[in-house]
Tab-separated table of C-alpha atoms and ligand atoms in Angstrom:
chain	number	residue	atom	x	y	z
N	1	MET	CA	83.659	-3.354	-211.379
N	2	ALA	CA	84.721	-2.876	-215.103
N	3	ARG	CA	85.434	-6.197	-216.587
N	4	LYS	CA	89.222	-6.209	-217.651
N	5	VAL	CA	90.300	-7.222	-220.964
N	6	ALA	CA	94.057	-8.044	-221.861
N	7	ILE	CA	95.265	-7.259	-225.709
N	8	LEU	CA	98.606	-8.946	-226.901
N	9	THR	CA	100.582	-9.038	-230.030
N	10	GLY	CA	102.705	-12.120	-230.579
N	11	GLY	CA	105.075	-13.937	-233.290
N	12	GLY	CA	106.971	-11.685	-235.699
N	13	ASP	CA	105.490	-8.090	-236.033
N	14	CYS	CA	104.076	-6.438	-239.022
N	15	PRO	CA	102.410	-3.323	-240.233
N	16	GLY	CA	98.594	-2.857	-238.588
N	17	LEU	CA	99.044	-4.241	-235.213
N	18	ASN	CA	98.566	-0.752	-233.683
N	19	ALA	CA	95.582	0.079	-235.887
N	20	VAL	CA	94.069	-3.236	-234.133
N	21	ILE	CA	94.948	-2.213	-230.787
N	22	ARG	CA	93.554	1.260	-230.992
N	23	ALA	CA	90.290	-0.033	-232.423
N	24	ALA	CA	89.745	-2.439	-229.927
N	25	THR	CA	90.723	-0.320	-227.089
N	26	LEU	CA	88.487	2.656	-228.085
N	27	LYS	CA	85.461	0.368	-228.523
N	28	LEU	CA	85.720	-1.512	-225.365
N	29	THR	CA	87.046	1.636	-223.260
N	30	ARG	CA	83.989	3.263	-224.513
N	31	ALA	CA	81.846	0.300	-223.629
N	32	GLY	CA	82.894	0.390	-220.148
N	33	TYR	CA	85.601	-2.171	-219.836
N	34	GLU	CA	89.335	-1.800	-218.521
N	35	MET	CA	91.906	-2.467	-221.086
N	36	VAL	CA	95.236	-4.026	-220.174
N	37	GLY	CA	98.147	-4.110	-222.685
N	38	VAL	CA	100.495	-7.259	-222.336
N	39	ARG	CA	104.160	-6.659	-223.156
N	40	GLY	CA	106.042	-8.759	-225.607
N	41	GLY	CA	103.238	-11.036	-226.310
N	42	TRP	CA	102.684	-14.675	-224.379
N	43	ARG	CA	105.678	-13.582	-222.102
N	44	GLY	CA	103.806	-10.602	-220.543
N	45	LEU	CA	101.241	-13.241	-219.584
N	46	ILE	CA	104.069	-15.504	-217.979
N	47	GLU	CA	105.766	-12.726	-216.331
N	48	ASN	CA	103.177	-10.398	-215.356
N	49	ASP	CA	104.460	-7.423	-217.608
N	50	TYR	CA	101.559	-5.175	-218.643
N	51	MET	CA	101.028	-1.485	-219.619
N	52	PRO	CA	97.649	0.152	-219.035
N	53	LEU	CA	95.623	1.085	-222.259
N	54	ASP	CA	93.204	3.781	-222.436
N	55	ILE	CA	92.166	6.491	-225.066
N	56	GLN	CA	95.376	8.665	-224.339
N	57	SER	CA	97.899	5.715	-224.952
N	58	ILE	CA	96.566	4.904	-228.308
N	59	SER	CA	96.463	8.532	-229.328
N	60	GLY	CA	98.287	8.675	-233.065
N	61	ILE	CA	99.364	4.958	-233.098
N	62	LEU	CA	96.993	4.263	-236.436
N	63	PRO	CA	100.037	4.617	-238.938
N	64	ARG	CA	102.863	3.397	-236.952
N	65	GLY	CA	104.364	0.231	-237.578
N	66	GLY	CA	105.534	-2.314	-235.312
N	67	THR	CA	103.628	-2.851	-232.165
N	68	ILE	CA	103.359	-0.393	-229.180
N	69	LEU	CA	103.185	-3.578	-226.914
N	70	GLY	CA	106.218	-5.503	-228.175
N	71	THR	CA	106.218	-8.936	-229.040
N	72	SER	CA	107.972	-12.306	-229.016
N	73	ARG	CA	107.921	-15.890	-230.195
N	74	THR	CA	107.609	-17.180	-226.610
N	75	ASN	CA	105.417	-20.339	-226.411
N	76	PRO	CA	104.004	-20.939	-222.950
N	77	MET	CA	103.368	-24.519	-223.724
N	78	LYS	CA	106.943	-25.142	-224.223
N	79	THR	CA	107.910	-22.915	-221.403
N	80	GLU	CA	108.734	-25.040	-218.152
N	81	GLY	CA	105.494	-24.037	-215.927
N	82	GLY	CA	104.606	-21.556	-218.603
N	83	VAL	CA	100.848	-22.149	-218.978
N	84	GLU	CA	100.305	-22.800	-215.271
N	85	LEU	CA	101.909	-19.467	-214.393
N	86	LEU	CA	99.933	-17.810	-217.101
N	87	VAL	CA	96.595	-19.016	-215.786
N	88	ASP	CA	97.316	-18.257	-212.401
N	89	ASN	CA	98.547	-14.639	-213.497
N	90	LEU	CA	95.167	-14.074	-215.614
N	91	ARG	CA	93.146	-15.136	-212.678
N	92	GLN	CA	94.799	-13.143	-209.978
N	93	ASN	CA	94.840	-9.942	-212.205
N	94	GLU	CA	91.205	-10.576	-212.834
N	95	ILE	CA	91.705	-10.494	-216.365
N	96	TRP	CA	88.278	-11.621	-217.737
N	97	ALA	CA	89.168	-12.066	-221.549
N	98	THR	CA	92.229	-12.029	-223.573
N	99	ILE	CA	92.516	-10.565	-227.462
N	100	ALA	CA	95.248	-12.352	-228.949
N	101	ILE	CA	96.693	-10.750	-232.198
N	102	GLY	CA	98.926	-13.415	-234.058
N	103	GLY	CA	99.641	-15.788	-236.748
N	104	ASP	CA	99.471	-19.587	-236.587
N	105	ASP	CA	101.875	-19.892	-233.406
N	106	THR	CA	100.234	-17.353	-231.276
N	107	LEU	CA	96.615	-18.170	-232.149
N	108	GLY	CA	97.591	-22.189	-231.920
N	109	VAL	CA	98.387	-21.116	-228.223
N	110	ALA	CA	94.890	-19.044	-227.884
N	111	ASN	CA	93.079	-21.976	-229.049
N	112	GLN	CA	94.650	-24.287	-226.498
N	113	LEU	CA	94.170	-21.842	-223.717
N	114	ASN	CA	90.434	-21.246	-224.708
N	115	GLY	CA	89.834	-25.020	-225.086
N	116	LYS	CA	91.912	-27.017	-222.676
N	117	TYR	CA	91.895	-24.104	-220.102
N	118	ALA	CA	88.566	-22.608	-220.651
N	119	LEU	CA	90.144	-19.095	-220.736
N	120	ASN	CA	88.110	-16.236	-222.648
N	121	MET	CA	90.202	-15.852	-225.951
N	122	VAL	CA	89.168	-13.793	-229.182
N	123	GLY	CA	91.881	-14.055	-231.798
N	124	VAL	CA	92.775	-11.320	-234.650
N	125	PRO	CA	94.649	-12.909	-237.553
N	126	LYS	CA	98.165	-11.373	-238.285
N	127	THR	CA	100.944	-12.106	-240.508
N	128	ILE	CA	102.744	-10.764	-243.294
N	129	ASP	CA	102.715	-14.325	-244.899
N	130	ASN	CA	98.749	-14.616	-245.161
N	131	ASP	CA	98.792	-18.343	-244.480
N	132	LEU	CA	96.089	-18.545	-241.949
N	133	SER	CA	92.935	-20.467	-242.832
N	134	GLY	CA	89.498	-18.997	-242.182
N	135	THR	CA	90.481	-15.664	-243.606
N	136	ASP	CA	90.757	-14.644	-246.924
N	137	TYR	CA	93.515	-11.866	-245.699
N	138	THR	CA	95.567	-11.129	-242.859
N	139	PHE	CA	96.415	-7.594	-242.013
N	140	GLY	CA	100.046	-6.727	-242.888
N	141	PHE	CA	100.374	-8.997	-245.960
N	142	ASP	CA	98.977	-5.917	-248.141
N	143	THR	CA	101.957	-3.927	-246.998
N	144	ALA	CA	104.291	-6.338	-247.450
N	145	VAL	CA	103.306	-6.979	-250.942
N	146	GLN	CA	103.452	-3.288	-251.762
N	147	ILE	CA	106.981	-3.048	-250.532
N	148	ALA	CA	108.066	-6.394	-252.391
N	149	THR	CA	106.762	-4.763	-255.477
N	150	GLU	CA	108.230	-1.433	-255.198
N	151	ASN	CA	111.411	-3.463	-254.872
N	152	ILE	CA	110.955	-5.410	-257.861
N	153	ASP	CA	110.173	-2.304	-259.683
N	154	ARG	CA	113.686	-0.756	-258.409
N	155	LEU	CA	115.719	-4.133	-259.432
N	156	HIS	CA	114.158	-3.992	-262.963
N	157	THR	CA	115.468	-0.695	-263.736
N	158	THR	CA	118.953	-1.735	-262.714
N	159	ALA	CA	118.878	-5.268	-264.026
N	160	GLU	CA	117.875	-3.904	-267.329
N	161	SER	CA	120.866	-1.127	-267.363
N	162	HIS	CA	123.101	-3.937	-266.734
N	163	ASP	CA	121.997	-6.770	-268.633
N	164	ARG	CA	121.882	-8.782	-265.396
N	165	VAL	CA	119.594	-11.513	-264.091
N	166	ILE	CA	118.746	-10.398	-260.810
N	167	VAL	CA	117.127	-13.034	-257.876
N	168	VAL	CA	115.090	-11.425	-255.390
N	169	GLU	CA	114.227	-13.366	-252.183
N	170	ILE	CA	110.946	-12.656	-250.510
N	171	MET	CA	109.804	-13.556	-247.202
N	172	GLY	CA	107.204	-16.312	-246.545
N	173	ARG	CA	108.173	-19.260	-244.138
N	174	HIS	CA	105.517	-21.888	-245.456
N	175	THR	CA	103.826	-20.396	-248.450
N	176	GLY	CA	104.504	-18.355	-251.292
N	177	TRP	CA	101.656	-15.329	-250.868
N	178	ILE	CA	103.819	-12.426	-250.857
N	179	THR	CA	106.013	-13.680	-253.716
N	180	ILE	CA	103.455	-14.542	-256.066
N	181	MET	CA	101.470	-11.453	-255.688
N	182	ALA	CA	104.535	-9.135	-255.706
N	183	GLY	CA	105.829	-11.551	-258.397
N	184	ILE	CA	102.690	-11.188	-260.572
N	185	ALA	CA	102.414	-7.115	-259.594
N	186	GLY	CA	106.079	-6.489	-260.451
N	187	GLY	CA	106.395	-8.418	-263.664
N	188	ALA	CA	108.859	-11.220	-262.605
N	189	ASP	CA	109.910	-13.363	-265.227
N	190	VAL	CA	110.231	-16.621	-263.080
N	191	ILE	CA	108.610	-17.243	-259.615
N	192	LEU	CA	109.664	-20.161	-257.199
N	193	ILE	CA	107.304	-20.876	-254.193
N	194	PRO	CA	107.187	-23.467	-251.762
N	195	GLU	CA	103.672	-24.599	-253.201
N	196	TYR	CA	104.664	-25.497	-256.789
N	197	ASP	CA	107.645	-26.679	-258.135
N	198	VAL	CA	110.197	-25.090	-260.748
N	199	SER	CA	113.537	-26.705	-260.865
N	200	VAL	CA	116.754	-24.784	-261.224
N	201	GLU	CA	116.947	-26.247	-265.043
N	202	GLU	CA	113.584	-24.727	-265.630
N	203	THR	CA	114.240	-21.292	-264.158
N	204	CYS	CA	117.737	-21.342	-266.669
N	205	ASP	CA	115.678	-22.557	-269.329
N	206	ILE	CA	113.251	-19.535	-268.872
N	207	ILE	CA	116.126	-17.092	-268.684
N	208	ARG	CA	117.864	-18.379	-271.533
N	209	ARG	CA	114.746	-18.076	-273.764
N	210	ARG	CA	114.147	-14.427	-272.503
N	211	GLN	CA	117.619	-13.769	-273.758
N	212	SER	CA	117.221	-15.418	-277.181
N	213	GLY	CA	113.600	-13.346	-277.492
N	214	ASN	CA	116.020	-10.010	-276.957
N	215	LYS	CA	115.227	-9.358	-273.494
N	216	SER	CA	118.667	-9.099	-272.186
N	217	PHE	CA	117.555	-8.872	-268.092
N	218	SER	CA	115.500	-11.197	-266.199
N	219	ILE	CA	113.999	-11.058	-262.553
N	220	VAL	CA	113.435	-13.916	-260.777
N	221	ALA	CA	111.390	-14.021	-257.583
N	222	VAL	CA	112.157	-16.434	-254.924
N	223	SER	CA	110.211	-17.269	-251.386
N	224	GLU	CA	112.451	-17.881	-248.631
N	225	GLY	CA	110.893	-20.979	-247.933
N	226	ALA	CA	110.982	-22.418	-251.669
N	227	LYS	CA	113.000	-25.662	-251.889
N	228	LEU	CA	115.596	-25.692	-254.799
N	229	THR	CA	114.851	-28.287	-256.817
N	230	THR	CA	116.749	-30.283	-259.859
N	231	LYS	CA	115.758	-32.499	-262.296
N	232	GLU	CA	117.966	-35.519	-260.746
N	233	GLY	CA	115.346	-35.097	-257.765
N	234	GLU	CA	117.911	-33.180	-255.330
N	235	GLU	CA	115.807	-31.116	-253.176
N	236	GLN	CA	117.458	-28.093	-250.621
N	237	LEU	CA	115.610	-25.972	-248.211
N	238	VAL	CA	118.023	-23.299	-247.311
N	239	VAL	CA	118.325	-22.378	-243.908
N	240	GLN	CA	120.577	-19.554	-242.093
N	241	SER	CA	120.496	-21.969	-238.880
N	242	ASP	CA	119.104	-25.330	-237.881
N	243	GLU	CA	118.324	-23.896	-234.614
N	244	VAL	CA	114.642	-24.020	-234.162
N	245	ASP	CA	112.475	-21.204	-232.182
N	246	ALA	CA	109.885	-22.215	-229.467
N	247	PHE	CA	107.368	-23.102	-232.000
N	248	GLY	CA	109.773	-25.252	-233.897
N	249	ASN	CA	110.470	-22.953	-236.945
N	250	VAL	CA	114.121	-22.830	-238.471
N	251	LYS	CA	115.326	-19.454	-239.630
N	252	LEU	CA	115.167	-19.235	-243.188
N	253	GLY	CA	117.144	-17.080	-245.748
N	254	GLY	CA	119.874	-17.422	-248.205
N	255	VAL	CA	117.977	-19.245	-251.032
N	256	ALA	CA	118.582	-16.204	-253.515
N	257	ASN	CA	122.252	-16.228	-253.347
N	258	ILE	CA	122.665	-20.134	-253.792
N	259	LEU	CA	119.821	-19.971	-256.749
N	260	ALA	CA	121.953	-16.870	-258.556
N	261	LYS	CA	125.369	-18.662	-258.169
N	262	GLU	CA	123.690	-21.679	-260.166
N	263	ILE	CA	122.080	-19.438	-262.609
N	264	LYS	CA	125.558	-17.907	-263.235
N	265	ARG	CA	127.089	-21.075	-263.458
N	266	ARG	CA	124.407	-23.022	-265.570
N	267	THR	CA	123.838	-20.143	-268.110
N	268	GLY	CA	126.865	-17.662	-267.908
N	269	PHE	CA	124.599	-14.946	-267.133
N	270	GLU	CA	125.770	-12.247	-264.866
N	271	THR	CA	123.574	-12.723	-261.883
N	272	ARG	CA	122.964	-10.661	-258.534
N	273	ALA	CA	121.105	-11.598	-255.325
N	274	THR	CA	119.051	-9.292	-253.477
N	275	VAL	CA	117.022	-10.496	-249.964
N	276	LEU	CA	114.714	-8.013	-249.021
N	277	GLY	CA	114.299	-9.462	-245.566
N	278	HIS	CA	112.722	-7.603	-242.510
N	279	ILE	CA	112.182	-4.595	-244.711
N	280	GLN	CA	109.002	-6.233	-245.830
N	281	ARG	CA	107.827	-6.076	-242.193
N	282	GLY	CA	108.870	-2.378	-241.389
N	283	GLY	CA	107.127	0.801	-241.729
N	284	THR	CA	103.704	2.293	-242.075
N	285	PRO	CA	100.822	0.137	-243.039
N	286	THR	CA	98.925	0.630	-246.570
N	287	ALA	CA	95.770	2.191	-246.420
N	288	HIS	CA	94.094	-1.078	-247.165
N	289	ASP	CA	95.868	-2.585	-244.194
N	290	ARG	CA	94.972	0.152	-241.934
N	291	VAL	CA	91.202	-0.293	-242.754
N	292	LEU	CA	91.351	-3.947	-242.487
N	293	ALA	CA	93.222	-4.001	-239.070
N	294	THR	CA	90.532	-1.434	-237.825
N	295	ARG	CA	87.646	-3.612	-238.844
N	296	TYR	CA	89.518	-6.578	-237.088
N	297	GLY	CA	89.947	-4.645	-233.941
N	298	ALA	CA	86.558	-3.312	-233.895
N	299	LYS	CA	85.152	-7.052	-234.629
N	300	ALA	CA	87.314	-8.539	-231.868
N	301	ALA	CA	85.642	-5.956	-229.320
N	302	GLU	CA	82.363	-6.614	-230.422
N	303	MET	CA	83.153	-10.315	-229.929
N	304	VAL	CA	84.335	-9.586	-226.615
N	305	GLN	CA	81.233	-7.689	-225.859
N	306	ASN	CA	78.871	-10.728	-227.119
N	307	GLU	CA	81.161	-13.032	-225.197
N	308	GLU	CA	82.044	-14.966	-228.647
N	309	PHE	CA	85.153	-16.901	-227.385
N	310	GLY	CA	87.227	-19.638	-228.992
N	311	LEU	CA	86.853	-17.586	-232.479
N	312	MET	CA	88.839	-15.266	-234.529
N	313	ALA	CA	87.998	-12.089	-236.476
N	314	ALA	CA	88.160	-13.138	-240.241
N	315	LEU	CA	87.582	-11.901	-243.629
N	316	GLN	CA	85.416	-13.266	-245.960
N	317	GLY	CA	84.435	-11.953	-249.251
N	318	ASP	CA	83.902	-8.151	-247.992
N	319	ALA	CA	82.476	-9.291	-244.760
N	320	ILE	CA	84.144	-9.365	-241.361
N	321	VAL	CA	82.895	-12.567	-239.658
N	322	ALA	CA	84.096	-14.777	-236.540
N	323	VAL	CA	85.392	-18.203	-237.316
N	324	PRO	CA	86.369	-20.919	-234.677
N	325	LEU	CA	90.189	-20.274	-233.932
N	326	GLU	CA	90.580	-24.310	-234.380
N	327	VAL	CA	89.701	-23.494	-238.299
N	328	ALA	CA	92.054	-21.022	-238.736
N	329	VAL	CA	94.978	-22.705	-237.002
N	330	GLY	CA	94.074	-26.146	-238.316
N	331	GLU	CA	95.248	-26.367	-241.959
N	332	ARG	CA	97.756	-23.838	-243.462
N	333	LYS	CA	96.073	-21.963	-246.414
N	334	MET	CA	98.210	-22.508	-249.543
N	335	VAL	CA	98.600	-20.466	-252.767
N	336	ARG	CA	95.843	-21.311	-255.049
N	337	GLN	CA	96.016	-22.835	-258.309
N	338	GLU	CA	94.525	-19.995	-260.330
N	339	PHE	CA	97.035	-17.596	-258.832
N	340	TRP	CA	99.792	-20.074	-260.013
N	341	ASP	CA	98.411	-20.278	-263.751
N	342	LEU	CA	98.412	-16.819	-263.787
N	343	ALA	CA	101.960	-16.338	-262.855
N	344	GLN	CA	103.284	-18.914	-265.164
N	345	THR	CA	101.339	-17.326	-268.031
N	346	PHE	CA	104.260	-14.481	-267.709
N	347	PHE	CA	107.065	-16.972	-267.501
N	348	ALA	CA	108.860	-16.631	-271.043
P	401	F6P	O1	106.050	-15.079	-240.047
P	401	F6P	C1	106.304	-14.083	-240.543
P	401	F6P	C2	107.915	-13.971	-240.866
P	401	F6P	O2	108.248	-12.711	-241.481
P	401	F6P	C3	108.483	-14.779	-242.236
P	401	F6P	O3	107.978	-14.460	-243.356
P	401	F6P	C4	109.687	-15.343	-241.836
P	401	F6P	O4	110.079	-16.435	-242.273
P	401	F6P	C5	109.852	-14.947	-240.280
P	401	F6P	O5	108.747	-14.360	-239.956
P	401	F6P	C6	110.980	-14.407	-239.750
P	401	F6P	O6	111.035	-14.466	-238.369
P	401	F6P	P1	112.382	-13.585	-237.551
P	401	F6P	O7	111.441	-11.944	-237.496
P	401	F6P	O8	112.041	-14.158	-236.452
P	401	F6P	O9	113.552	-13.575	-238.181
């Protein structure tokens, strides 16, 4: 009888998920495995919500954003009786191995299921935030950077026409990867990210220096997770709501509006705020992300075939390798000093 392999997508969606599903399904189906799609991330394994995956069902999905399987932020470890149900369901449905495509939350669960519950888990690193360790890049990140950069370019022309400061809020819950890359690529004049501190006063000073140097407009790129700090030592993480999800994450958002008001109040310059939000997660993946996601999917299939469990497909240099899941979810990958130094070179 063919061995059954489940595949699921968990956490926030991102462009490239379908490319992973396609590559893994194609390789494993051809190798004689039976593929099962799990709907809605870990929720589908708790509720026995599956869809068949075969060569036909993956046709045409490579360029499609989102995930044909659906996703959720369900945490079986925090759901009453969740893990027990999930373990029972996997056994009863004779699912031999699971490919979990996700970020630190989803892969943290996969790591525990593999270690504590002896389930065969393979991970694939997904998140626009690019904050997973063990891999140079997650797929979805390149697309998000591209979208954010295009939008900074657009904001530039309108900021310049109106002699305005525009503050653009970019996603990134704990790290500033998207903001720093898009900020450098889009020529932002000030960049604020969670990893390094630029106070509100310093931000205003940079804008004033630009204005006195005959630049009548400025673009400020700020990560949604950047804390607003002042020289007096005040610190503010701006949240949309204090409510936490099943993984303990608060809903971020709104920092650009507050910063824009502060810039206007302190400098007198006309200032606007733009929040890019989920636009950064939608739509078709870039060619780079399609290739990376395809390589990850093919590697995940190979790991299943070789019975290499408890590992995640990863990019190191230009090689696709396998790293322990616990390395991936152990320590968050923060923006390196060299990128920060480079970005600062262009602050006025
Ligand atoms: O983790 C990816 C991410 O897009 C973060 O950048 C952002 O903070 C969060 O997800 C938003 O989550 P949601 O889609 O649940 O609002």
